[in-house]
Amino acid sequence: QGMLISGALTRSGDATDELFVIIKEPKGIHRINISTGLSTEQYAGAVCDMGQPEGITFYKQGTDIFMLLVGEPTQVRRFKADPSCTAALNATTGDLYKCPE
């Protein structure tokens, strides 16, 4: 669908119909619908200033859900899901949606 994969892909939790993929150009993390191959959500804020994002995974700690990003040469970023978030899918804007050029 016009995107170049640069790093890992993973599913989130028990999801069977979507994958999260690190995209090289334009740089970002995309939620991909497996059935259609289309990006249903895009988030760039976490990877804009990373040298080379390489890996992504999700994990649970108790009732909390985390996303872990790793990159070259020695970068690690951890994000905790906000259970109170009510934003619609693909509601990110600005630098969170697309890295500045």
N, CA and C atoms as an extended XYZ file, in Angstrom:
303
Properties=species:S:1:pos:R:3:atomname:S:1:resname:S:1:resid:I:1 pbc="F F F"
N         0.818       -1.198        0.000 N   GLN     1
C         0.000        0.000        0.000 CA  GLN     1
C         0.861        1.260        0.000 C   GLN     1
N         2.067        1.198       -0.600 N   GLY     2
C         2.898        2.379       -0.721 CA  GLY     2
C         3.744        2.697        0.488 C   GLY     2
N         3.958        1.749        1.407 N   MET     3
C         4.779        1.984        2.582 CA  MET     3
C         5.945        1.004        2.570 C   MET     3
N         7.080        1.422        3.118 N   LEU     4
C         8.251        0.564        3.196 CA  LEU     4
C         8.469        0.153        4.649 C   LEU     4
N         8.516       -1.141        4.922 N   ILE     5
C         8.734       -1.627        6.281 CA  ILE     5
C        10.214       -1.524        6.601 C   ILE     5
N        10.551       -0.945        7.759 N   SER     6
C        11.957       -0.828        8.128 CA  SER     6
C        12.306       -1.683        9.332 C   SER     6
N        11.332       -2.054       10.098 N   GLY     7
C        11.615       -2.801       11.317 CA  GLY     7
C        10.615       -3.906       11.517 C   GLY     7
N        10.260       -4.088       12.749 N   ALA     8
C         9.434       -5.213       13.151 CA  ALA     8
C         7.956       -4.975       12.894 C   ALA     8
N         7.224       -6.046       13.003 N   LEU     9
C         5.780       -5.972       13.056 CA  LEU     9
C         5.329       -6.892       14.175 C   LEU     9
N         4.214       -6.556       14.780 N   THR    10
C         3.704       -7.344       15.903 CA  THR    10
C         2.206       -7.156       16.006 C   THR    10
N         1.560       -8.061       16.671 N   ARG    11
C         0.135       -7.864       16.961 CA  ARG    11
C         0.021       -7.317       18.372 C   ARG    11
N        -1.091       -6.704       18.658 N   SER    12
C        -1.298       -6.156       19.996 CA  SER    12
C        -2.203       -7.093       20.776 C   SER    12
N        -1.679       -7.614       21.853 N   GLY    13
C        -2.473       -8.470       22.721 CA  GLY    13
C        -3.095       -9.635       21.995 C   GLY    13
N        -4.404       -9.763       22.109 N   ASP    14
C        -5.132      -10.883       21.521 CA  ASP    14
C        -5.697      -10.576       20.143 C   ASP    14
N        -5.336       -9.445       19.573 N   ALA    15
C        -5.882       -9.053       18.271 CA  ALA    15
C        -5.518      -10.082       17.199 C   ALA    15
N        -6.489      -10.413       16.373 N   THR    16
C        -6.254      -11.370       15.286 CA  THR    16
C        -6.475      -10.737       13.918 C   THR    16
N        -6.893       -9.478       13.885 N   ASP    17
C        -7.232       -8.833       12.622 CA  ASP    17
C        -6.381       -7.616       12.305 C   ASP    17
N        -5.338       -7.367       13.113 N   GLU    18
C        -4.503       -6.198       12.873 CA  GLU    18
C        -3.072       -6.450       13.333 C   GLU    18
N        -2.151       -5.682       12.738 N   LEU    19
C        -0.744       -5.711       13.100 CA  LEU    19
C        -0.269       -4.281       13.289 C   LEU    19
N         0.753       -4.099       14.110 N   PHE    20
C         1.435       -2.823       14.227 CA  PHE    20
C         2.771       -2.968       13.516 C   PHE    20
N         3.104       -2.017       12.646 N   VAL    21
C         4.284       -2.108       11.797 CA  VAL    21
C         5.083       -0.807       11.907 C   VAL    21
N         6.409       -0.942       12.015 N   ILE    22
C         7.276        0.232       11.937 CA  ILE    22
C         7.547        0.490       10.460 C   ILE    22
N         7.222        1.700       10.009 N   ILE    23
C         7.370        2.074        8.609 CA  ILE    23
C         8.580        2.999        8.458 C   ILE    23
N         9.362        2.759        7.412 N   LYS    24
C        10.555        3.571        7.165 CA  LYS    24
C        10.220        4.912        6.536 C   LYS    24
N         9.333        4.926        5.546 N   GLU    25
C         9.035        6.153        4.820 CA  GLU    25
C         7.575        6.197        4.417 C   GLU    25
N         6.788        7.105        4.906 N   PRO    26
C         7.166        8.093        5.902 CA  PRO    26
C         7.291        7.432        7.276 C   PRO    26
N         8.251        7.873        8.063 N   LYS    27
C         8.579        7.249        9.347 CA  LYS    27
C         7.387        7.288       10.287 C   LYS    27
N         7.085        6.147       10.889 N   GLY    28
C         5.992        6.086       11.850 CA  GLY    28
C         5.625        4.659       12.189 C   GLY    28
N         4.641        4.548       13.039 N   ILE    29
C         4.066        3.257       13.421 CA  ILE    29
C         2.661        3.233       12.841 C   ILE    29
N         2.342        2.170       12.145 N   HIS    30
C         1.019        2.050       11.543 CA  HIS    30
C         0.302        0.818       12.092 C   HIS    30
N        -0.999        0.988       12.310 N   ARG    31
C        -1.871       -0.137       12.633 CA  ARG    31
C        -2.469       -0.584       11.306 C   ARG    31
N        -2.208       -1.824       10.919 N   ILE    32
C        -2.619       -2.336        9.617 CA  ILE    32
C        -3.740       -3.360        9.773 C   ILE    32
N        -4.810       -3.180        9.021 N   ASN    33
C        -5.885       -4.161        8.974 CA  ASN    33
C        -5.414       -5.318        8.096 C   ASN    33
N        -5.359       -6.517        8.650 N   ILE    34
C        -4.832       -7.667        7.916 CA  ILE    34
C        -5.702       -8.013        6.708 C   ILE    34
N        -6.997       -7.875        6.829 N   SER    35
C        -7.910       -8.242        5.736 CA  SER    35
C        -7.760       -7.334        4.521 C   SER    35
N        -7.603       -6.020        4.761 N   THR    36
C        -7.553       -5.068        3.653 CA  THR    36
C        -6.137       -4.637        3.295 C   THR    36
N        -5.196       -4.775        4.231 N   GLY    37
C        -3.839       -4.302        4.011 CA  GLY    37
C        -3.696       -2.799        4.172 C   GLY    37
N        -4.761       -2.138        4.606 N   LEU    38
C        -4.749       -0.684        4.751 CA  LEU    38
C        -4.346       -0.255        6.150 C   LEU    38
N        -3.717        0.907        6.233 N   SER    39
C        -3.362        1.505        7.511 CA  SER    39
C        -4.612        2.136        8.109 C   SER    39
N        -4.974        1.727        9.322 N   THR    40
C        -6.160        2.280        9.978 CA  THR    40
C        -5.795        3.315       11.028 C   THR    40
N        -4.510        3.374       11.374 N   GLU    41
C        -4.047        4.361       12.343 CA  GLU    41
C        -2.567        4.593       12.110 C   GLU    41
N        -2.130        5.828       12.323 N   GLN    42
C        -0.736        6.200       12.113 CA  GLN    42
C        -0.280        7.020       13.303 C   GLN    42
N         0.923        6.705       13.801 N   TYR    43
C         1.489        7.457       14.910 CA  TYR    43
C         2.979        7.625       14.664 C   TYR    43
N         3.469        8.853       14.649 N   ALA    44
C         4.878        9.105       14.351 CA  ALA    44
C         5.654        9.648       15.538 C   ALA    44
N         4.994       10.286       16.462 N   GLY    45
C         5.669       10.973       17.563 CA  GLY    45
C         6.724       10.161       18.282 C   GLY    45
N         6.526        8.866       18.397 N   ALA    46
C         7.455        8.012       19.143 CA  ALA    46
C         8.736        7.720       18.387 C   ALA    46
N         8.734        7.848       17.072 N   VAL    47
C         9.893        7.435       16.282 CA  VAL    47
C        10.567        8.573       15.520 C   VAL    47
N        10.009        9.775       15.540 N   CYS    48
C        10.553       10.881       14.743 CA  CYS    48
C        12.031       11.128       14.998 C   CYS    48
N        12.446       11.127       16.250 N   ASP    49
C        13.837       11.446       16.554 CA  ASP    49
C        14.684       10.211       16.864 C   ASP    49
N        14.161        9.024       16.568 N   MET    50
C        14.956        7.816       16.742 CA  MET    50
C        15.878        7.661       15.535 C   MET    50
N        17.116        7.211       15.779 N   GLY    51
C        18.058        7.012       14.692 CA  GLY    51
C        17.545        6.014       13.674 C   GLY    51
N        17.208        4.834       14.144 N   GLN    52
C        16.692        3.791       13.253 CA  GLN    52
C        15.796        2.864       14.074 C   GLN    52
N        14.487        3.127       14.099 N   PRO    53
C        13.596        2.246       14.847 CA  PRO    53
C        13.614        0.839       14.252 C   PRO    53
N        13.763       -0.154       15.098 N   GLU    54
C        13.942       -1.528       14.618 CA  GLU    54
C        12.914       -2.516       15.139 C   GLU    54
N        12.415       -2.307       16.334 N   GLY    55
C        11.540       -3.324       16.913 CA  GLY    55
C        10.390       -2.732       17.698 C   GLY    55
N         9.295       -3.485       17.733 N   ILE    56
C         8.108       -3.065       18.468 CA  ILE    56
C         7.443       -4.307       19.050 C   ILE    56
N         6.971       -4.165       20.270 N   THR    57
C         6.199       -5.242       20.879 CA  THR    57
C         5.268       -4.645       21.924 C   THR    57
N         4.262       -5.394       22.291 N   PHE    58
C         3.333       -5.015       23.345 CA  PHE    58
C         3.423       -6.060       24.438 C   PHE    58
N         3.253       -5.633       25.674 N   TYR    59
C         3.230       -6.596       26.775 CA  TYR    59
C         2.349       -6.074       27.900 C   TYR    59
N         1.928       -6.996       28.736 N   LYS    60
C         1.071       -6.684       29.866 CA  LYS    60
C         1.858       -6.847       31.152 C   LYS    60
N         1.629       -5.925       32.080 N   GLN    61
C         2.210       -6.018       33.416 CA  GLN    61
C         1.062       -5.761       34.382 C   GLN    61
N         0.558       -6.828       34.993 N   GLY    62
C        -0.664       -6.706       35.783 CA  GLY    62
C        -1.816       -6.388       34.855 C   GLY    62
N        -2.497       -5.274       35.102 N   THR    63
C        -3.591       -4.863       34.216 CA  THR    63
C        -3.147       -3.782       33.227 C   THR    63
N        -1.906       -3.330       33.328 N   ASP    64
C        -1.391       -2.291       32.440 CA  ASP    64
C        -0.866       -2.892       31.137 C   ASP    64
N        -1.048       -2.150       30.038 N   ILE    65
C        -0.554       -2.576       28.726 CA  ILE    65
C         0.512       -1.571       28.282 C   ILE    65
N         1.640       -2.096       27.813 N   PHE    66
C         2.756       -1.270       27.384 CA  PHE    66
C         3.134       -1.564       25.943 C   PHE    66
N         3.648       -0.538       25.261 N   MET    67
C         4.264       -0.700       23.946 CA  MET    67
C         5.746       -0.397       24.138 C   MET    67
N         6.586       -1.271       23.645 N   LEU    68
C         8.029       -1.110       23.752 CA  LEU    68
C         8.616       -0.961       22.357 C   LEU    68
N         9.377        0.122       22.148 N   LEU    69
C        10.062        0.377       20.880 CA  LEU    69
C        11.558        0.323       21.125 C   LEU    69
N        12.290       -0.307       20.222 N   VAL    70
C        13.749       -0.328       20.311 CA  VAL    70
C        14.319        0.127       18.974 C   VAL    70
N        15.498        0.745       19.035 N   GLY    71
C        16.127        1.227       17.819 CA  GLY    71
C        17.636        1.269       17.945 C   GLY    71
N        18.278        1.508       16.811 N   GLU    72
C        19.738        1.596       16.754 CA  GLU    72
C        20.166        3.015       17.088 C   GLU    72
N        21.291        3.239       17.719 N   PRO    73
C        22.194        2.199       18.190 CA  PRO    73
C        21.776        1.610       19.534 C   PRO    73
N        21.273        2.403       20.450 N   THR    74
C        20.878        1.862       21.763 CA  THR    74
C        19.686        2.633       22.315 C   THR    74
N        18.581        2.606       21.614 N   GLN    75
C        17.405        3.359       22.037 CA  GLN    75
C        16.284        2.419       22.456 C   GLN    75
N        15.649        2.763       23.571 N   VAL    76
C        14.492        2.009       24.054 CA  VAL    76
C        13.462        3.023       24.528 C   VAL    76
N        12.228        2.852       24.096 N   ARG    77
C        11.130        3.716       24.531 CA  ARG    77
C         9.974        2.833       24.979 C   ARG    77
N         9.382        3.186       26.121 N   ARG    78
C         8.257        2.412       26.651 CA  ARG    78
C         7.082        3.363       26.861 C   ARG    78
N         5.918        2.948       26.384 N   PHE    79
C         4.705        3.743       26.498 CA  PHE    79
C         3.622        2.919       27.179 C   PHE    79
N         2.905        3.545       28.086 N   LYS    80
C         1.820        2.874       28.799 CA  LYS    80
C         0.486        3.325       28.213 C   LYS    80
N        -0.372        2.359       27.907 N   ALA    81
C        -1.709        2.674       27.383 CA  ALA    81
C        -2.527        3.383       28.459 C   ALA    81
N        -3.292        4.355       28.028 N   ASP    82
C        -4.163        5.097       28.937 CA  ASP    82
C        -5.572        4.520       28.841 C   ASP    82
N        -6.008        3.758       29.851 N   PRO    83
C        -7.327        3.122       29.780 CA  PRO    83
C        -8.490        4.121       29.745 C   PRO    83
N        -8.237        5.372       30.117 N   SER    84
C        -9.311        6.364       30.098 CA  SER    84
C        -9.410        7.089       28.757 C   SER    84
N        -8.524        6.781       27.820 N   CYS    85
C        -8.531        7.445       26.516 CA  CYS    85
C        -9.789        7.084       25.733 C   CYS    85
N       -10.453        8.106       25.238 N   THR    86
C       -11.668        7.891       24.450 CA  THR    86
C       -11.515        8.429       23.027 C   THR    86
N       -10.290        8.758       22.647 N   ALA    87
C       -10.053        9.288       21.300 CA  ALA    87
C       -10.398        8.235       20.246 C   ALA    87
N       -10.933        8.702       19.139 N   ALA    88
C       -11.288        7.809       18.034 CA  ALA    88
C       -10.027        7.251       17.386 C   ALA    88
N       -10.170        6.130       16.716 N   LEU    89
C        -9.069        5.538       15.973 CA  LEU    89
C        -8.534        6.549       14.958 C   LEU    89
N        -7.213        6.669       14.885 N   ASN    90
C        -6.534        7.585       13.972 CA  ASN    90
C        -6.847        9.048       14.271 C   ASN    90
N        -6.937        9.394       15.556 N   ALA    91
C        -7.249       10.762       15.964 CA  ALA    91
C        -5.994       11.610       16.185 C   ALA    91
N        -4.802       11.048       15.971 N   THR    92
C        -3.578       11.810       16.179 CA  THR    92
C        -3.419       12.881       15.106 C   THR    92
N        -2.785       13.992       15.481 N   THR    93
C        -2.584       15.105       14.549 CA  THR    93
C        -1.178       15.669       14.724 C   THR    93
N        -0.768       16.543       13.844 N   GLY    94
C         0.508       17.236       13.950 CA  GLY    94
C         1.687       16.278       13.963 C   GLY    94
N         2.699       16.588       14.815 N   ASP    95
C         3.904       15.772       14.898 CA  ASP    95
C         3.626       14.375       15.436 C   ASP    95
N         2.527       14.206       16.147 N   LEU    96
C         2.177       12.863       16.622 CA  LEU    96
C         1.749       11.982       15.450 C   LEU    96
N         1.169       12.604       14.424 N   TYR    97
C         0.680       11.868       13.264 CA  TYR    97
C         1.770       11.685       12.208 C   TYR    97
N         2.551       12.742       11.967 N   LYS    98
C         3.568       12.716       10.909 CA  LYS    98
C         4.789       13.494       11.378 C   LYS    98
N         5.973       12.936       11.183 N   CYS    99
C         7.208       13.615       11.581 CA  CYS    99
C         7.401       14.887       10.769 C   CYS    99
N         7.939       15.941       11.421 N   PRO   100
C         8.232       17.166       10.676 CA  PRO   100
C         9.278       16.910        9.603 C   PRO   100
N         9.176       17.609        8.512 N   GLU   101
C        10.136       17.403        7.413 CA  GLU   101
C        11.265       18.389        7.472 C   GLU   101
